[in-house]
XYZ file of C-alpha atoms in Angstrom:
438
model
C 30.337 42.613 -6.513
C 27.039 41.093 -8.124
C 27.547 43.236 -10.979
C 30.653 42.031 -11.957
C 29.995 38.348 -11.255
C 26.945 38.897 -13.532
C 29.245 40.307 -16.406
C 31.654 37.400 -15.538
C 29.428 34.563 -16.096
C 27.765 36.281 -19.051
C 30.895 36.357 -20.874
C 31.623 32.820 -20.465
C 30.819 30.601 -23.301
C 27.456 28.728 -23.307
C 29.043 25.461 -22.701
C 31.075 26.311 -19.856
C 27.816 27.213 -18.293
C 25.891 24.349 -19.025
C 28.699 22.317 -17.597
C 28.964 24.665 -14.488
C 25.022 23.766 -14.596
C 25.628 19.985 -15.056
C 28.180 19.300 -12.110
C 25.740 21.699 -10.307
C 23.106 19.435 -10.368
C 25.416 16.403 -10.134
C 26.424 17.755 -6.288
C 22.872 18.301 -5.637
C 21.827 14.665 -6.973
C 24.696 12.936 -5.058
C 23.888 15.089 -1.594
C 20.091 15.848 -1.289
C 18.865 12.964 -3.809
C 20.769 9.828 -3.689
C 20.134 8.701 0.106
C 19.864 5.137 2.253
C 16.499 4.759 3.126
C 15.033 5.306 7.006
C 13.801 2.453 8.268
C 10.713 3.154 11.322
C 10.461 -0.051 13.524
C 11.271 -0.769 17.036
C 14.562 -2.187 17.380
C 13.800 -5.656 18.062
C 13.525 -9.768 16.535
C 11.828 -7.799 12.840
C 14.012 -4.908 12.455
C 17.243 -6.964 13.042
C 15.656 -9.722 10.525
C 15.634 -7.045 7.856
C 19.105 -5.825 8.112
C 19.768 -9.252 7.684
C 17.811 -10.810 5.153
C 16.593 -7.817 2.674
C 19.540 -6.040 1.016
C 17.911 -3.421 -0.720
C 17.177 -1.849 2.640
C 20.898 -0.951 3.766
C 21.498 0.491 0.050
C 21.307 3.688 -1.200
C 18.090 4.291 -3.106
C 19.125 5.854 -6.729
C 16.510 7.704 -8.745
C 16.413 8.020 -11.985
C 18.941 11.009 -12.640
C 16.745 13.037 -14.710
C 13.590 12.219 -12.918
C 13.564 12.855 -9.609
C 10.698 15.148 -9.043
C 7.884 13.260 -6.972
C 4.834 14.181 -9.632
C 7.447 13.298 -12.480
C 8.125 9.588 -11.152
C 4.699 8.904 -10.590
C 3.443 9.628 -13.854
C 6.144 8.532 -15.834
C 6.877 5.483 -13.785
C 2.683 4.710 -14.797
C 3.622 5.583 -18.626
C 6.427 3.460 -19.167
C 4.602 0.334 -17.163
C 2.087 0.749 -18.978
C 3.707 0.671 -22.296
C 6.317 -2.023 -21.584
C 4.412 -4.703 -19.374
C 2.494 -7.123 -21.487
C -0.915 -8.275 -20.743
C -1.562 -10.976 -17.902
C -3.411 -13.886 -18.941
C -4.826 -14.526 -15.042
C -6.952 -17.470 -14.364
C -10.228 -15.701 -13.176
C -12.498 -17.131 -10.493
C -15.791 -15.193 -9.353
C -16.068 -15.111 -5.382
C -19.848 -14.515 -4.238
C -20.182 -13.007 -0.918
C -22.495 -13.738 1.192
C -24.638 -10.507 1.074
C -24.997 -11.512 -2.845
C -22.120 -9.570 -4.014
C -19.517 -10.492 -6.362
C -15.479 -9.357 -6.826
C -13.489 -11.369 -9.520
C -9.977 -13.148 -8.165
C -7.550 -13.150 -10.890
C -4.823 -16.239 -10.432
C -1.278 -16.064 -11.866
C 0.292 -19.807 -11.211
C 2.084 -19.896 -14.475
C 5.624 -21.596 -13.358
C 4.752 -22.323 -9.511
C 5.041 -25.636 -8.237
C 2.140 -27.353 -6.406
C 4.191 -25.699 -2.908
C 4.370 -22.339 -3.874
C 3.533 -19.896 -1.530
C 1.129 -17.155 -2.554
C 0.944 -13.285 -2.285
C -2.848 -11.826 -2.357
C -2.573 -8.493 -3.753
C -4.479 -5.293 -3.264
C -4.846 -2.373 -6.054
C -5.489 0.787 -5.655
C -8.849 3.487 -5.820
C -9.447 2.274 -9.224
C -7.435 -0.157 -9.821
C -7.532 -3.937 -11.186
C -5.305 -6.522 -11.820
C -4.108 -5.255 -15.256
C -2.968 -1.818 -13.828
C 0.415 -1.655 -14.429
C 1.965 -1.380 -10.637
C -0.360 -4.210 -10.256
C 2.028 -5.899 -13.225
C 5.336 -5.062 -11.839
C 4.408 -7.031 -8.841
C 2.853 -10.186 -10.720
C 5.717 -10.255 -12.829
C 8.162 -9.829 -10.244
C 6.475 -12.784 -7.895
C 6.373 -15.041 -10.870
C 10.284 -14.579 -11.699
C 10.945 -15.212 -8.151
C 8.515 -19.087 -8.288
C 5.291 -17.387 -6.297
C 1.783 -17.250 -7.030
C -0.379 -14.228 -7.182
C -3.846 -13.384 -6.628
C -5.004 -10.379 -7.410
C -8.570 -9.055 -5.891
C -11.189 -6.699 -7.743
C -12.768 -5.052 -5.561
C -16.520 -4.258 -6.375
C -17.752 -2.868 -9.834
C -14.072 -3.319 -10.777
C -11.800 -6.029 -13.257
C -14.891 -5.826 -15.875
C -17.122 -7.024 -13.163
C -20.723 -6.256 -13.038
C -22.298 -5.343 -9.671
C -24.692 -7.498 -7.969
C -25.515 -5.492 -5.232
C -25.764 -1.590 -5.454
C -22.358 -1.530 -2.326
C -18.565 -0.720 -4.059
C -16.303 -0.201 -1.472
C -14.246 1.899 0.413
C -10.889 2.145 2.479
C -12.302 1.832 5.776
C -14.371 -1.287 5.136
C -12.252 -4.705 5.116
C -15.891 -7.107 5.278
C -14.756 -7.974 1.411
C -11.304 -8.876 2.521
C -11.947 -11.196 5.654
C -14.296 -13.320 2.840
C -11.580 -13.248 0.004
C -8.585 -14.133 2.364
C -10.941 -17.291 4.040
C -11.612 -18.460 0.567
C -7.778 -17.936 -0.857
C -6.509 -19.452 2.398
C -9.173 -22.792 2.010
C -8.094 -23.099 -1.791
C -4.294 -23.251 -1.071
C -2.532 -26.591 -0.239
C -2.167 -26.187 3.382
C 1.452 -26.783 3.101
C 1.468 -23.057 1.231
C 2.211 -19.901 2.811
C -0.053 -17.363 2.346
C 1.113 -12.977 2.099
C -0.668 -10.293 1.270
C -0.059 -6.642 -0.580
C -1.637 -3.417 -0.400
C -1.032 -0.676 -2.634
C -2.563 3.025 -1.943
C -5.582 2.701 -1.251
C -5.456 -1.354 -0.983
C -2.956 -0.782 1.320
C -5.825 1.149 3.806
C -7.696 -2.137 3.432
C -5.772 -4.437 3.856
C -3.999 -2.239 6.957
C -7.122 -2.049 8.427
C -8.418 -5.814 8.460
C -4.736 -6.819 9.835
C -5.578 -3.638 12.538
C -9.111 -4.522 13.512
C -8.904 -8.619 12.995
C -5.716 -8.850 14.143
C -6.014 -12.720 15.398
C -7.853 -13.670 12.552
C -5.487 -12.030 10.131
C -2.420 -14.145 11.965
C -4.040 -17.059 10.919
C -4.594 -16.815 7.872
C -1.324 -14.924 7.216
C 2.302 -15.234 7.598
C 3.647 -12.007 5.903
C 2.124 -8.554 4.963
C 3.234 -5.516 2.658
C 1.947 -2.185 1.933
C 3.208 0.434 -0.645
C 2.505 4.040 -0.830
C -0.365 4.326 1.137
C -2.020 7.561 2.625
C -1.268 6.875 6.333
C -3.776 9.664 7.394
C -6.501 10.211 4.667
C -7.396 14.122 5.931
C -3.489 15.184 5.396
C -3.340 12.933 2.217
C -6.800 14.337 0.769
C -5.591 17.978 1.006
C -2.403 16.950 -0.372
C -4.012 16.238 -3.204
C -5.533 19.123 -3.749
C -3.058 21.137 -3.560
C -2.747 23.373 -6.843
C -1.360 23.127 -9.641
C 0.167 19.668 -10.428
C -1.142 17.665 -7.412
C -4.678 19.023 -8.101
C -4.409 17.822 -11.822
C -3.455 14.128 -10.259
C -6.400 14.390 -7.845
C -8.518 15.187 -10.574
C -7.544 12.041 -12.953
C -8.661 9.970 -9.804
C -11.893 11.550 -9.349
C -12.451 11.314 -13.089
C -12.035 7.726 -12.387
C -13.786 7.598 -9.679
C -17.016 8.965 -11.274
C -16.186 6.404 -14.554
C -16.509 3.347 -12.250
C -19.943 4.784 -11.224
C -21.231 5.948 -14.681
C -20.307 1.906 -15.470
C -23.227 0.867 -13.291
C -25.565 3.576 -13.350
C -28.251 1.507 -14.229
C -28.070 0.254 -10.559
C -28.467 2.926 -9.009
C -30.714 5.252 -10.516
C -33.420 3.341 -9.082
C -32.306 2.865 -5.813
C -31.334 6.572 -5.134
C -33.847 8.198 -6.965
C -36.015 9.259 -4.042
C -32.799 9.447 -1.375
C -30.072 12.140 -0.607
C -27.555 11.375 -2.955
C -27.496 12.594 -6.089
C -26.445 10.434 -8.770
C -26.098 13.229 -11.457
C -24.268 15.184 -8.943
C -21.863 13.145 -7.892
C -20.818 11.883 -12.051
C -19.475 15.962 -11.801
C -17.173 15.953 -8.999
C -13.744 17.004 -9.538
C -11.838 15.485 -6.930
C -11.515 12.783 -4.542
C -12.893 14.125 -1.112
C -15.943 15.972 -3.038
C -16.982 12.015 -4.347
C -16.337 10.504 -0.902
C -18.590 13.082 0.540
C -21.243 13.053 -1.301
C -21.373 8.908 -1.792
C -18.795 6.976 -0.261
C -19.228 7.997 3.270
C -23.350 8.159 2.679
C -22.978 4.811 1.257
C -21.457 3.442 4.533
C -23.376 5.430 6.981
C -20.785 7.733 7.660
C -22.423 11.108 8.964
C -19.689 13.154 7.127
C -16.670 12.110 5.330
C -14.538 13.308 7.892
C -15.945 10.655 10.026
C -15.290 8.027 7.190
C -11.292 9.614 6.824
C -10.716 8.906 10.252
C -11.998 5.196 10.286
C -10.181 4.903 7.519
C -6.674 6.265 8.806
C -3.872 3.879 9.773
C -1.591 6.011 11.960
C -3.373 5.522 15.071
C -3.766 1.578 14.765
C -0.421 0.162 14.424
C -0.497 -1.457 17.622
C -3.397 -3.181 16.946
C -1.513 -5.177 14.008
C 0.006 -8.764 14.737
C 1.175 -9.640 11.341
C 4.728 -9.016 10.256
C 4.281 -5.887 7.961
C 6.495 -4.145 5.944
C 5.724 -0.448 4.385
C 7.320 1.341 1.534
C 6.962 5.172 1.205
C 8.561 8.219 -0.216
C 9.134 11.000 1.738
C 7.923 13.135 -1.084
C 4.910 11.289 -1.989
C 2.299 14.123 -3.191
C -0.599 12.053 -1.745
C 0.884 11.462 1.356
C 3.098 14.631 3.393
C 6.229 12.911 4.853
C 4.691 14.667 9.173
C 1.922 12.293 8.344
C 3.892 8.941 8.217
C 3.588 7.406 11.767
C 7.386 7.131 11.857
C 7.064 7.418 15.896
C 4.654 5.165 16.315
C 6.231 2.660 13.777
C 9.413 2.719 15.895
C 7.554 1.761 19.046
C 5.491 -1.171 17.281
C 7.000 -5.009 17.333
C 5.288 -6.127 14.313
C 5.218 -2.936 11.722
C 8.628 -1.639 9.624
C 8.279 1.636 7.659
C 10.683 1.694 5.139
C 11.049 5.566 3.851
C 13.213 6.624 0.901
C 13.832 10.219 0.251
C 12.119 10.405 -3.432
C 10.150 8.024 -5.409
C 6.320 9.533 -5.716
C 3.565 7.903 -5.425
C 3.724 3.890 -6.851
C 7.026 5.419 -8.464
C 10.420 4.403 -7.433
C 12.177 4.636 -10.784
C 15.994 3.890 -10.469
C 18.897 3.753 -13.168
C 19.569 6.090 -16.186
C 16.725 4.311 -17.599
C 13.966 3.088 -15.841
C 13.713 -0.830 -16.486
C 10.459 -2.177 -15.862
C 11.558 -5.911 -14.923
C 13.802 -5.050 -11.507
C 12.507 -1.940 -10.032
C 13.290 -0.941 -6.748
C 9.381 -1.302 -5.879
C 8.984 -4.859 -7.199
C 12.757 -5.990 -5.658
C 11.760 -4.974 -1.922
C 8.710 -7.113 -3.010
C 10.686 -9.973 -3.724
C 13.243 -9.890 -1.213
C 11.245 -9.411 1.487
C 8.346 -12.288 0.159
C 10.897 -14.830 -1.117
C 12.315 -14.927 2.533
C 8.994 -14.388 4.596
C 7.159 -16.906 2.553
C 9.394 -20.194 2.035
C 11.880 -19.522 4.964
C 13.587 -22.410 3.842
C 15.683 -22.158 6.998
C 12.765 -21.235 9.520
C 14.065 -18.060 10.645
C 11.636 -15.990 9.457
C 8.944 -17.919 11.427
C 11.299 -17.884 14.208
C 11.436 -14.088 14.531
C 7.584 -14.039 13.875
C 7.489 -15.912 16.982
C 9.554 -13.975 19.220
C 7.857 -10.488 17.677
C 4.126 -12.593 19.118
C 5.687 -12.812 22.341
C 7.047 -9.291 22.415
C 3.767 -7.934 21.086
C 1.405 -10.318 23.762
C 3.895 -8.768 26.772
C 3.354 -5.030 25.444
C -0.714 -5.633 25.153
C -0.453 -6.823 28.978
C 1.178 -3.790 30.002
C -1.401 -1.824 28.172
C -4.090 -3.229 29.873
C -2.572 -3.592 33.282
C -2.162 0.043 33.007
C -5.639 1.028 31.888
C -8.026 -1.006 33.603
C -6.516 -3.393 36.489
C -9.700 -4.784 36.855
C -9.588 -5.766 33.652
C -6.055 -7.073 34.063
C -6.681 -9.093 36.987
C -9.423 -11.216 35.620
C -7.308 -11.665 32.826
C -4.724 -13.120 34.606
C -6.927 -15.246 37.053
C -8.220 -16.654 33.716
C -4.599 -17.476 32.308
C -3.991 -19.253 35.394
C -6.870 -21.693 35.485
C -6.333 -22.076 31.875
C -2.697 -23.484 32.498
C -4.194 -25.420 35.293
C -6.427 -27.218 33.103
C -3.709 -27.809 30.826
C -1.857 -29.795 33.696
C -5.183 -31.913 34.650
């Protein structure tokens, strides 16, 4: 039988076969590929505001036919940004912290009217605000009449450092000061967002986690894109051979560049300590670096310690800002088992938006890519342009009713694990709405 369907097709002509091949892989794009993308969030006030209001979400994500390998989109989506976006002329401000430090703000208000709302964004482990996904975004907000802020971290954006501290995922001290001072410059008539991407997108998940009241003052709408939910399952990812390992390695190349830019800092300082400068400008990937500085940097006993401070899955409930998240199920830094898709569908404030391809920072669509509406930068849009001037007030509507929903579930939680706890609580409520009567 295999025999003579082996001297069957080998006695058809080539093109037969390569259109046998083509509709081949047209079936397989159409069935495995070409899918509507999950959406993780409690079925409640934000999940039914999505449906609503953000189209992209109920269609089909379509990758780029002849790119729909994870590693492929990511890199190529990354080349053809990078060669097609133009320069940003930003309006730069230098922020100075108050342990001496300094991180440069980068303004984009070309366009926006004195009430436009304004998205703080995030980049990623190297990143600044002329990376090209960093582009995509600023261009997209722009088209759509917002203003954009984009925030170097330490060491980063051409910067020099003041103090011998970068920065890392698990530490948001940087953030709290940069969202206070963005919040205080805006008219107080504007709304004020925030975007994460990779590795900004641990940040800034973190500070909405772990100053959760704070962060719901400051802002009305949040966003993350491909970020490493859990760092340990997104650090050996990485690592895996061949192709991953080659994308890990860029990373730690750039990694040890950033460091090798200020070197003159810290030869000084750690020339009599445990780390080891020359060391660490040889490391070859990501969680090698973070071992040997990061996590000393920030008193971390091991970086293991530091990964799991850093990791998001576990503090989700913790998070009282509308959020939206965008990642690909085949994302080589982050495993689709480690995207918190269970606890995202029990939170009231967090919606994880998962398409089946798209990389990492990818999410090339069409027969050719176009860099000005990409399904990364319309989700952006959509889901900002609504959030931000709710010119009808729903979206501040459901952000109300998702408070309520989230203040009942954190009573339950504590009446159930300390009703000690849970009683004083409520004795205190009560006189507080008795003084409010006086």
């Amino acid at each position: 039988m295999f025999y003579s369907m082996y001297a069957y097709l080998s006695n058809l002509p080539r093109l037969h076969v390569l259109g046998m091949a083509v509709v081949a892989y047209v079936v397989y794009y159409l069935i495995q590929v070409v899918k509507r993308p999950i959406i993780a969030c409690s079925d409640g006030p934000f999940k039914q505001y999505l449906i609503r209001k953000v189209p992209t979400l109920e269609n089909k994500y379509w990758p780029t036919f002849w790119c729909v390998e994870s590693r492929a989109q990511t890199v190529l989506a990354s080349l053809l940004r990078s060669k097609s976006l133009p320069r940003v002329n930003y309006r730069r401000e230098i922020l100075s912290l108050k342990d001496g430090g300094e991180v440069a703000l980068d303004w984009m208000e070309e366009g926006c009217d004195s009430s436009a709302p304004c998205i703080l964004i995030l980049p990623g482990l190297t990143g600044e605000s002329q990376a090209e996904y960093i582009k995509c975004l600023v261009f997209a907000a722009q088209q759509a009449g917002m203003r954009v802020v984009v925030f170097n971290n330490r060491g980063l954006g051409g910067i020099e450092l003041k103090t011998p501290r970068l920065y890392c995922a698990a530490n948001c001290e940087d953030l709290c000061e940069v969202v206070q001072h963005v919040r205080s410059t805006l008219p107080e008539k504007c709304k004020l967002g925030a975007t994460g991407i990779s590795m900004g997108g641990l940040i800034l998940g973190n500070y909405l986690a772990r100053k959760s009241d704070e962060a719901r003052s400051f802002l009305s709408a949040a966003k993350i894109i491909s970020v490493p939910w859990d760092v340990h399952k997104g650090s050996a990812s990485i690592e895996k051979p061949v192709i991953n390992s080659l994308l890990g390695r860029h990373l730690a190349g750039s990694l040890c560049r950033t460091l090798r830019n200020h070197l003159d800092i810290y030869r000084d300082i750690y020339q009599d300590s445990d780390i080891d400068i020359q060391r660490i400008l040889r490391c070859k990937t990501i969680k090698e670096f973070d071992e040997l500085f990061t996590a000393k940097q920030f008193g971390y006993a091991h970086v293991n310690d530091y990964y799991s401070d850093a990791t998001l899955h576990n503090k989700l409930d913790h998070i009282s800002v509308p959020l939206l998240c965008l990642s690909a199920a085949d994302d080589p830094f982050q495993p689709l088992d480690a995207i918190p898709i269970k606890a995202a569908n029990q939170c009231t404030h967090v919606a994880i938006v998962i398409t089946a391809r798209g990389g990492h920072i990818g999410f090339l669509e069409g027969w050719w890519p176009s860099t000005k509406d990409q399904y990364m930068g319309r989700l952006f849009t959509e889901y900002f342009t609504k959030a931000l001037f709710d010119e009808d007030g729903e979206f501040q509507h459901t952000a109300n009713k998702m408070h309520e929903r989230f203040l009942a579930k954190q009573t339950v939680a504590l009446a159930s694990s300390s009703p000690v706890l849970f009683a004083k609580k409520v004795d205190s409520d009560q006189l507080d709405q008795k003084v409010k009567l006086m």
